[in-house]
XYZ file of C-alpha atoms in Angstrom:
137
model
C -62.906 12.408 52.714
C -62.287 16.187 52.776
C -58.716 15.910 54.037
C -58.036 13.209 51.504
C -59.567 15.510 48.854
C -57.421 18.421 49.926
C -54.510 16.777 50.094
C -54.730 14.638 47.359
C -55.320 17.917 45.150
C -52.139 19.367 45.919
C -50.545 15.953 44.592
C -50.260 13.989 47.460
C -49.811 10.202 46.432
C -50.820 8.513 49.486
C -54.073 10.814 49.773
C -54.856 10.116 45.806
C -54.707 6.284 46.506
C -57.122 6.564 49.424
C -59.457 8.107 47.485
C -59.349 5.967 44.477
C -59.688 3.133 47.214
C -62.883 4.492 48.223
C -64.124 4.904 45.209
C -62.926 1.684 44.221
C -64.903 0.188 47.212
C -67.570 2.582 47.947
C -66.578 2.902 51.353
C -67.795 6.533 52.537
C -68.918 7.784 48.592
C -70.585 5.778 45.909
C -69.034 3.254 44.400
C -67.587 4.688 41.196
C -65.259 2.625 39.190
C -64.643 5.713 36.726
C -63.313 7.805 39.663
C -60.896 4.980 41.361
C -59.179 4.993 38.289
C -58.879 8.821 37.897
C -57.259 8.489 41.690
C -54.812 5.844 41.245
C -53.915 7.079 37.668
C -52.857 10.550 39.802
C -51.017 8.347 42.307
C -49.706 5.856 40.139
C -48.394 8.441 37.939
C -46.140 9.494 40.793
C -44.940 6.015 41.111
C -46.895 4.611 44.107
C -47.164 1.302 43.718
C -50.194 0.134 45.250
C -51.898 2.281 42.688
C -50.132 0.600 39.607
C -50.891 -2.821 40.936
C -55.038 -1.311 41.388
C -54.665 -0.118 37.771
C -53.140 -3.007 36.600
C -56.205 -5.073 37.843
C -58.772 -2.754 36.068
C -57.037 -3.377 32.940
C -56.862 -7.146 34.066
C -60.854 -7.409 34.970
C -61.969 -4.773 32.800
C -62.979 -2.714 35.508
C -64.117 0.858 34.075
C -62.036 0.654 30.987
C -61.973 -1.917 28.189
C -60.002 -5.184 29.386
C -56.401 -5.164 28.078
C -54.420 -8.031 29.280
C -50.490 -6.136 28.044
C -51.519 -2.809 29.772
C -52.360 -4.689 32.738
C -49.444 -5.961 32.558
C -47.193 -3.045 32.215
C -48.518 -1.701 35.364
C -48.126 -4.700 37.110
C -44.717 -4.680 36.096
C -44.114 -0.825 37.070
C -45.863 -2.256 40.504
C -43.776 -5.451 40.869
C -40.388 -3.991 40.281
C -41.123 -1.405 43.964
C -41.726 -5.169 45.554
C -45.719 -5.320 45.399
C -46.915 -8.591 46.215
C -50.183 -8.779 44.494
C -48.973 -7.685 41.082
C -45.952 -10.267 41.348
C -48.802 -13.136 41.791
C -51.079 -11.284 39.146
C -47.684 -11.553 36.332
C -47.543 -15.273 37.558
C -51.207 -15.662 37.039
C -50.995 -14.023 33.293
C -48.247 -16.226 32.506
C -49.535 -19.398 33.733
C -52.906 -18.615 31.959
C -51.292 -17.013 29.101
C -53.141 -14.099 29.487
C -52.200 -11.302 27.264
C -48.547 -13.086 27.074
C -47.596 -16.118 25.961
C -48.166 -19.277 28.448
C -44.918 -19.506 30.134
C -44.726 -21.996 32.905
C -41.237 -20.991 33.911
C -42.099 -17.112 33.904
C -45.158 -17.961 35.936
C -42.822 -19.811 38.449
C -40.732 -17.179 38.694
C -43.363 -14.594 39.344
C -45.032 -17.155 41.831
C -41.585 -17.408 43.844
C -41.473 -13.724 43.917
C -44.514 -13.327 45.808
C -44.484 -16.809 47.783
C -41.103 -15.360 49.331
C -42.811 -12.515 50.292
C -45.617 -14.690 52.095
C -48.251 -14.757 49.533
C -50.361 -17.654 50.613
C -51.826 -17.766 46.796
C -48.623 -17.704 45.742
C -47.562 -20.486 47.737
C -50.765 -22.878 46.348
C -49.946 -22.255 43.039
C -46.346 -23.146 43.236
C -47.467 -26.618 44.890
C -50.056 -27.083 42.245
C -47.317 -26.633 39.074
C -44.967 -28.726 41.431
C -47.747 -31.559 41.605
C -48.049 -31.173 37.891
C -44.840 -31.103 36.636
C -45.214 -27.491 35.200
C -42.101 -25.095 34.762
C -39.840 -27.219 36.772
């Protein structure tokens, strides 16, 4: 953790992320919600993408900040647009559930293709599910 901490104090992305990770899973500090998001806000800020697609599902779950389904979505969107997986699958998700956006089946498919083309195995089961059900084909 000191390394990371040094680093990630002189602005290093990569090192912020790792930290917010840790504090995100308590894996070598206490588990601190708070903290993570301090971390990835630092690394997200400098456009790493892992970090955007973290703080996008804070915003999503509510996780140390008050659950806002649009600002989860704008950093899901900063996230998806570098090519992150999960946030492509977490846009199809809001838009199939209509979270924070209208319910869009089409939108949802599109997000779901996205990610499925990248290999996302939840991805994949949702696009067979709206396929079975006739939804945004």
């Amino acid at each position: 953790r000191e390394w990371f901490l040094k680093a990630a104090s002189q602005g290093h992305a990569e090192s912020q992320y790792v930290l917010g990770f840790m504090y995100d899973k308590g894996q070598g500090v206490k588990q601190d919600f708070a903290k993570a998001r301090e971390w990835f806000l630092k690394a997200a800020s400098q456009g790493h993408a892992t970090s955007q697609g973290n703080l996008g599902f804070m915003y999503d779950k509510g996780q140390a900040v008050k659950q806002d389904f649009e600002k989860a979505r704008e950093w899901y969107l900063k996230a998806a647009s570098q090519s992150h997986v999960r946030s492509m699958y977490n846009l199809g998700r809001m838009y199939e559930k209509g979270q924070g956006v209208r319910k869009e089946f089409v939108k949802a498919r599109e997000w779901y293709i996205k990610a499925a083309s990248q290999g996302d195995a939840n991805a994949q089961y949702r696009l067979s599910v709206m396929n079975k059900n006739g939804e945004g084909v």
